[in-house]
XYZ file of C-alpha atoms in Angstrom:
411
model
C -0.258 25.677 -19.379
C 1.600 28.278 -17.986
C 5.164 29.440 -18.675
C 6.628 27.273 -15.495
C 5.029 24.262 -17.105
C 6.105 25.013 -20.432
C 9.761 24.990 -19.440
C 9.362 21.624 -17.347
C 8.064 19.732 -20.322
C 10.400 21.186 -22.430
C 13.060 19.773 -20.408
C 11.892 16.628 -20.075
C 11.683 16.202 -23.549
C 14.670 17.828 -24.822
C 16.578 15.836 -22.701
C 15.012 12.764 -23.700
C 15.736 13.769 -27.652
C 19.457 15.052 -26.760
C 19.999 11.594 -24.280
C 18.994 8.849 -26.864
C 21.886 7.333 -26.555
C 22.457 7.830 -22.718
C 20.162 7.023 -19.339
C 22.044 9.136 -16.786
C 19.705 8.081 -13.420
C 16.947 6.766 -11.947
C 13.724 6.710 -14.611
C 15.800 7.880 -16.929
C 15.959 11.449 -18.430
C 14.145 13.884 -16.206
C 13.365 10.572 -13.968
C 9.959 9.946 -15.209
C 10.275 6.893 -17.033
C 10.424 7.619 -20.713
C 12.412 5.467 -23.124
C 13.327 5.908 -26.753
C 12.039 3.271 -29.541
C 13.267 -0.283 -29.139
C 11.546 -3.473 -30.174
C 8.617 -4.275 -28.623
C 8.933 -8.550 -29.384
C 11.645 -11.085 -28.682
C 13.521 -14.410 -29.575
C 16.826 -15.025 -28.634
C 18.010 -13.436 -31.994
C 17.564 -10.837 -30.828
C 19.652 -10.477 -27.893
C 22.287 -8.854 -28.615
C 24.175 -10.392 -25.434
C 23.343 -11.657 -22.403
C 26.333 -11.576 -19.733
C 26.853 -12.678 -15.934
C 26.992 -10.020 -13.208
C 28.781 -11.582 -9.965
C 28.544 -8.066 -8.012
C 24.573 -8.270 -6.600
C 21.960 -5.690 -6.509
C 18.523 -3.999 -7.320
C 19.761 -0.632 -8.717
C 18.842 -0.016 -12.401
C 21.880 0.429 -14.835
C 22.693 3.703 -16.426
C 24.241 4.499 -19.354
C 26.840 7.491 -20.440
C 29.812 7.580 -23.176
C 29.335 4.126 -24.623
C 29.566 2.910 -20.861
C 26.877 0.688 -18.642
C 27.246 1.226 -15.235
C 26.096 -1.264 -12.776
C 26.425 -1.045 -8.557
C 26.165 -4.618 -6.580
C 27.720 -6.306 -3.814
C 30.476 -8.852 -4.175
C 31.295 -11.019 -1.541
C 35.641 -11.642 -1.837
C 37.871 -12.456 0.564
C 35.569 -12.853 3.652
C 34.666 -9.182 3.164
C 31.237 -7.887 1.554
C 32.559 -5.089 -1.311
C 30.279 -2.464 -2.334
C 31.152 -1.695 -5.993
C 30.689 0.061 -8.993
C 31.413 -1.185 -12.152
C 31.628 -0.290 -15.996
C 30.490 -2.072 -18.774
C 31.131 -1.972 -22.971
C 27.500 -1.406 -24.184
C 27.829 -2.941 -28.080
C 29.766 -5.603 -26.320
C 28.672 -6.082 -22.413
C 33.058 -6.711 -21.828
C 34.102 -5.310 -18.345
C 35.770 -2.252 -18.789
C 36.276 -1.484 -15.381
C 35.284 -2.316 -11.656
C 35.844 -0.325 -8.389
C 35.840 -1.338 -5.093
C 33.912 1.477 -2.660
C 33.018 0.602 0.677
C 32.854 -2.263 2.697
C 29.794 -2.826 5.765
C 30.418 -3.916 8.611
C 27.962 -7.310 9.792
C 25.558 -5.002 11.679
C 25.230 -2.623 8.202
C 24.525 -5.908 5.912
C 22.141 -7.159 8.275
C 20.285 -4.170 8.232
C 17.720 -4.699 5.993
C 14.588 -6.392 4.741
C 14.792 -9.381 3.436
C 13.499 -8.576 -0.151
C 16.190 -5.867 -0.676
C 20.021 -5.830 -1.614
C 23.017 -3.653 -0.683
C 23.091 -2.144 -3.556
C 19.259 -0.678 -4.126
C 20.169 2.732 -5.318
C 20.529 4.008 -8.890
C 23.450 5.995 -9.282
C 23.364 9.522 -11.497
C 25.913 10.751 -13.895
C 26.937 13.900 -14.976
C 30.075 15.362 -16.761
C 32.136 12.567 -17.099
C 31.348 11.933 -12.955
C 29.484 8.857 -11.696
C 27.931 9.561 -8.005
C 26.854 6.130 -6.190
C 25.276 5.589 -2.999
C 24.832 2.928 -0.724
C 22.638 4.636 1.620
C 23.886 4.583 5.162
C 26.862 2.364 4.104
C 28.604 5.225 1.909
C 28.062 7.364 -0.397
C 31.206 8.464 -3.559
C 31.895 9.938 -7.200
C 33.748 8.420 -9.260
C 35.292 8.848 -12.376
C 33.412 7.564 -15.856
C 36.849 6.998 -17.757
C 38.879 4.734 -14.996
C 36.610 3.995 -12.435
C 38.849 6.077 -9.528
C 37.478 7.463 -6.563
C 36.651 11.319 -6.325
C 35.638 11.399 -2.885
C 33.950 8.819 -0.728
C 32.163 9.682 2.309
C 29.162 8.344 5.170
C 26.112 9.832 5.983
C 25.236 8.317 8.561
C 21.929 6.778 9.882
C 20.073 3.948 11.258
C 17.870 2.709 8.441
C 15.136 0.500 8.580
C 15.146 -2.197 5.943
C 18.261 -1.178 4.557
C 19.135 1.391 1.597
C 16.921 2.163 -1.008
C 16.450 6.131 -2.034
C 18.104 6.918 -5.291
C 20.455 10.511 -5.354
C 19.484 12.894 -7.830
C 21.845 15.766 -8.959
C 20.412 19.746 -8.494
C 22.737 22.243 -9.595
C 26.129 21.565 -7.717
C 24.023 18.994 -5.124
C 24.006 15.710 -5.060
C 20.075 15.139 -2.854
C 19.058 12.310 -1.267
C 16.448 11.600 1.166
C 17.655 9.657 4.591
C 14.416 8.482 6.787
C 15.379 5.830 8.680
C 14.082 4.742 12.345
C 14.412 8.212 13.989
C 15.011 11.655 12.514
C 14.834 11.309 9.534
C 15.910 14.216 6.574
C 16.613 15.036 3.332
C 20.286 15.525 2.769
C 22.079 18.101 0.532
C 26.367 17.150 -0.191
C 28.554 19.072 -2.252
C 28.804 17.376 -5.530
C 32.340 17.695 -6.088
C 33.444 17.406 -2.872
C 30.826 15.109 -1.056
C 30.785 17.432 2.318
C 27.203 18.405 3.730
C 25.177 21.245 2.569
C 22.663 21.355 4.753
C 19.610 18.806 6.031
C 16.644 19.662 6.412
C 14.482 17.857 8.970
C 11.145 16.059 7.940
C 7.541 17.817 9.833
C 5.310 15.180 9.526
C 4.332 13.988 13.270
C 4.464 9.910 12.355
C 4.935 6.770 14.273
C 7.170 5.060 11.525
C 9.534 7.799 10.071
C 11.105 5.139 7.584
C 10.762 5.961 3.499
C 12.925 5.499 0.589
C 11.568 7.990 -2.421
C 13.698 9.375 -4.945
C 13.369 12.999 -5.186
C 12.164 15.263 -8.012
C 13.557 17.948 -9.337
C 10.464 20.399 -10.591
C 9.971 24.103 -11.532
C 6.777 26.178 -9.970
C 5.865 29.574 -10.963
C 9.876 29.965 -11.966
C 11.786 28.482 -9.375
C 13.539 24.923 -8.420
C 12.000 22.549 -5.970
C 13.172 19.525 -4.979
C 9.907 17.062 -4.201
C 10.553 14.905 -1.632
C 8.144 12.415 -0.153
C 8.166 11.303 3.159
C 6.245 8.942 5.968
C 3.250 11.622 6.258
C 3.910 13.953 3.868
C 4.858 15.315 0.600
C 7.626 18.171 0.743
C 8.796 21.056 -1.608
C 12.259 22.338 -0.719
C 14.475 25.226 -2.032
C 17.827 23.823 -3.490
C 19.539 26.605 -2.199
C 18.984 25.845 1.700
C 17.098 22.971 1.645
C 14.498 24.762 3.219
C 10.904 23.684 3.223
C 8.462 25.644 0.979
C 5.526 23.486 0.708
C 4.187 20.478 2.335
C 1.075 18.249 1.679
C 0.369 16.034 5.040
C -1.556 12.597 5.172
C -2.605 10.945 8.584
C -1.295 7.494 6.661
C 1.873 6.564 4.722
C 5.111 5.137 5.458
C 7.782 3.226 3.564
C 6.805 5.296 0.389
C 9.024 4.234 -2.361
C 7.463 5.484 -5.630
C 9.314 8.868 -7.241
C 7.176 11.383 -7.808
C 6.230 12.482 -11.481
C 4.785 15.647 -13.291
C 2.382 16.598 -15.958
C 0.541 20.119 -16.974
C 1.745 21.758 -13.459
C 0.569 18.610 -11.095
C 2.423 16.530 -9.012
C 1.899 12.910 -8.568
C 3.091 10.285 -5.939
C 1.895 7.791 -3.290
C 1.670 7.397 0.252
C 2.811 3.957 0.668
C 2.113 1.763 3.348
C 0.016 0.254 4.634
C -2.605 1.493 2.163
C -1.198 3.276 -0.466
C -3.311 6.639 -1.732
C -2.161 8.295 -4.878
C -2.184 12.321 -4.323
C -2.816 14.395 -7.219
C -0.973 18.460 -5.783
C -1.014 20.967 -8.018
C 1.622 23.337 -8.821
C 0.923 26.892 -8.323
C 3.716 28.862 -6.357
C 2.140 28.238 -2.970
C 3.709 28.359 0.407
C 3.025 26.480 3.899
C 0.513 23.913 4.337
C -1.067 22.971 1.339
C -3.192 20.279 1.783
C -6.660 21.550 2.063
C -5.633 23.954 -1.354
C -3.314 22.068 -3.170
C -4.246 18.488 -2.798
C -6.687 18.070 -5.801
C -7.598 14.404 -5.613
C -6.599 11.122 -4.374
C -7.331 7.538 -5.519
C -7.112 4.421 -3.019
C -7.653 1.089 -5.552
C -4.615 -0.337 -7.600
C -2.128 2.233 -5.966
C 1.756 1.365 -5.440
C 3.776 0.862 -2.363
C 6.741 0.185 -4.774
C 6.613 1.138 -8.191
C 6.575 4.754 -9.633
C 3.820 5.885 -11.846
C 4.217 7.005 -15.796
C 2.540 10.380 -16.369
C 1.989 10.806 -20.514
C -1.230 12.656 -22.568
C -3.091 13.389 -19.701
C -3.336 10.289 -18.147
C -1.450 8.557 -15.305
C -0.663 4.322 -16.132
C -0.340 3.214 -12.685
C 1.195 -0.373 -11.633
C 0.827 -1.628 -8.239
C 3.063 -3.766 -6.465
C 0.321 -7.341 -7.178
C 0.404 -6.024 -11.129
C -2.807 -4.130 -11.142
C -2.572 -1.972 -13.939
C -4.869 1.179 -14.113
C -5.226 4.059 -16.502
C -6.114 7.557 -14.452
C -7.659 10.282 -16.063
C -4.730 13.404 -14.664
C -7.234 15.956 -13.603
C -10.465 14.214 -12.431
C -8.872 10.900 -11.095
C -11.426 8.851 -12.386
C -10.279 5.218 -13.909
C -10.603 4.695 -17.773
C -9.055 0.866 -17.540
C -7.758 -1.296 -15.434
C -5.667 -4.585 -16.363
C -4.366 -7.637 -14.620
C -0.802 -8.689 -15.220
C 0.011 -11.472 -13.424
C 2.762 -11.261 -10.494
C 4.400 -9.235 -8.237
C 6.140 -6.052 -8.787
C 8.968 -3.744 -7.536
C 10.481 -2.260 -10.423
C 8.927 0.349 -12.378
C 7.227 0.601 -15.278
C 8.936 2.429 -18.510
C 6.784 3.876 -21.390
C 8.607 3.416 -24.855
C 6.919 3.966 -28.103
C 3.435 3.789 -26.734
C 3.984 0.542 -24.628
C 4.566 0.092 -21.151
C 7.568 -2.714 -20.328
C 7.231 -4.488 -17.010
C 8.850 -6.553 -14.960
C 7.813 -8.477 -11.942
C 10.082 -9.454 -9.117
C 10.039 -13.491 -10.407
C 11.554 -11.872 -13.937
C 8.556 -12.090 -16.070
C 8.989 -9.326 -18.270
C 5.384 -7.833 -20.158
C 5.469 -5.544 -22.678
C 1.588 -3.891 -22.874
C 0.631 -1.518 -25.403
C -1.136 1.350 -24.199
C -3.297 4.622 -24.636
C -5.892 6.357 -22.745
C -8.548 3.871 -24.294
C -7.089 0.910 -23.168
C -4.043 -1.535 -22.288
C -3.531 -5.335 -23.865
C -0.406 -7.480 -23.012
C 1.318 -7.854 -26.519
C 4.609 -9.438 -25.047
C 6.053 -11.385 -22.440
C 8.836 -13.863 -21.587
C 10.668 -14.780 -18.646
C 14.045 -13.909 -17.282
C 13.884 -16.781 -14.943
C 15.741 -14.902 -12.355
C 14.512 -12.043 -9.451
C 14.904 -8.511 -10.932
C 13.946 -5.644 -8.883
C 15.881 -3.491 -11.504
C 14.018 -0.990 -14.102
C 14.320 -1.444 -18.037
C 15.912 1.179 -19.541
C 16.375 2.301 -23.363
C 19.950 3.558 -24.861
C 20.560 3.647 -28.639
C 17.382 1.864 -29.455
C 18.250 -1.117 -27.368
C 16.272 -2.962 -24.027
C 18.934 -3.044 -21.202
C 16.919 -5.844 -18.329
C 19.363 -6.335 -15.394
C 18.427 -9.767 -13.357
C 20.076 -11.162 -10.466
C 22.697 -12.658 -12.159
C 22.792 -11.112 -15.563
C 22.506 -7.754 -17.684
C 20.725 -8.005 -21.274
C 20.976 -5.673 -24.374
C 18.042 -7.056 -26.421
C 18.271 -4.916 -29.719
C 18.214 -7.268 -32.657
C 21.867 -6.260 -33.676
């Protein structure tokens, strides 16, 4: 492990030790799906609350300052609201609830039929909430009072609607926009939500549409931003949003799975229509480097949807029909596979040596694994859709259903 990868896992983890009691974005701290200690077994003692949520959507809640903060659509008034609200986490009370943006008929339309308006998992940082609604609008927003900071549009014509959660580098807020034609990854100014720069995608593809979340990694000492794309996997320099490195594949489109990292390799999938998982190691290169970077690939029991957990050298991959496989990191090979039964779109989160997930009809498993093997320990069902992610803040399960938000904590 060199000195690059030393400093990558020692963010990841110091975050996760100094964010116990917050979840700031998407997968949590460093966005690779790690959770603190909660309980691993349920009854209804042991939910804490359970509340309704009348504002809809499939983003994952985050957590900062005692605060749970949820995006949806609320229909009110004849109009469709895009909002962001603020919940009391020992309590689940409404604190506060913001009105952002609201789509025109076209905009709402928009979309595939298994997806919301309000897909995205916002990001927090210094007291700031930044929110996006993909092509709809995209704002910060004050933690304390809910006010705006700035709202503004990037605009594009998606495919399937909204779906790519922002990440923050430095003073960027990143996002990825591939929709029908030209698609890019975007760059705003975080505290005043003007552009950057974009930074057109080079793959040569049919269907340009994706919605990955970026990574934010380090490579022989500097920041890049991964990005997949339909055809590729890109590297980019924060600073101009330039493009470093890229792995190409022939197939791949509508990728949603973010990217994660282990020991200096990068690991994501190609998405549709057959997903591949591509194993690129890190190593300060520059160009085109598929034939030297691209170390292996796997093609059974890979994701369209879900993002992978990377943890003591193996990969726990879940694919969208709940195939559950255990990679070896460096060789690829398969050590286990497990059926759980359903369909999935949120991703898997590893907490305390178990993996919690949940499929799209709300059946939430909780499997205990390790490199040997997996075995279901837990489930129980939500009897609702969720599309959200679990997360863990101050020791306590937060599950976010269609129409209502858990804490599950025994308290």
């Amino acid at each position: 492990m060199n000195i690059a990868q030393i400093c990558f896992v020692g963010l990841i983890f110091g975050a996760g030790l100094s964010q116990a009691n917050e979840w700031l974005e998407f997968r949590g701290p460093g966005g690779q799906g790690f959770g603190g200690k909660t309980v691993k077994k349920w009854t209804d003692k042991e939910i804490a609350w359970k509340i309704s949520i009348a504002p809809k959507g499939w983003s994952s809640p985050i957590v900062s300052k005692g605060k749970i903060i949820l995006t949806g659509a609320l229909e009110k008034g004849g109009k469709t609201h895009l909002m962001v609200l603020a919940l009391d986490e020992k309590t689940g009370a409404d604190v506060w609830q913001t009105s952002l943006f609201t789509p025109t008929e076209k905009e709402i339309l928009a979309r595939h039929s298994k997806n919301g308006l309000a897909s995205a998992t916002p990001v927090i940082r210094d007291g700031v909430i930044y929110v996006h609604f993909g092509h709809m609008g995209t704002a910060a927003v004050k933690l304390d009072d809910g006010k705006a900071i700035w709202k503004e549009r990037y605009s594009y014509e998606p495919v399937h609607g909204g779906g790519s959660s922002p990440i923050l580098v430095g003073d960027l807020m990143v996002f990825s926009a591939d929709g029908k034609s030209d698609p890019v990854l975007v760059a705003l100014n975080a505290k005043t939500g003007k552009l950057v720069w974009k930074t057109p995608r080079t793959s040569d593809v049919k269907r340009t549409f994706s919605f990955a979340t970026p990574t934010l990694v380090k490579d022989a000492g500097r920041d890049l931003i991964i990005s997949p794309a339909s055809g590729m996997v890109g590297a980019y320099d924060p600073k101009d949003g330039k493009e470093v490195w890229k792995v190409s594949n022939k197939e791949g489109w509508s990728l949603v799975s973010k990217p994660v990292v282990m020991d200096g390799m990068v690991y994501t999938s190609t998405g549709f229509a057959k997903a591949n998982l591509l194993a690129i190691k890190l190593n300060g290169a520059r160009g085109e480097v598929t034939d030297s970077n691209l170390k292996w690939t796997a093609k059974k029991g890979i994701p369209n949807t879900p993002s992978f957990i990377a943890s003591d050298g193996v990969l726990y991959v879940l694919d969208d029909t709940g195939s559950l496989t255990c990679f070896d990191a460096k060789s690829g090979d398969s050590k286990w596979r497990e059926k759980l039964p359903g369909n999935f779109s949120s991703s898997p989160m590893l907490s305390d040596g178990a993996l919690y997930c949940v499929t799209e009809d709300g059946v939430c498993y909780v499997v205990e694994v390790s490199p040997e093997e997996g075995k279901i320990i837990f489930q129980t069902d939500l009897e609702e859709k969720t599309f959200a992610s679990p997360i863990v803040v101050n020791g306590a399960l937060i599950l976010r259903s269609e129409n209502h938000l858990y804490k599950i904590s025994g308290e």
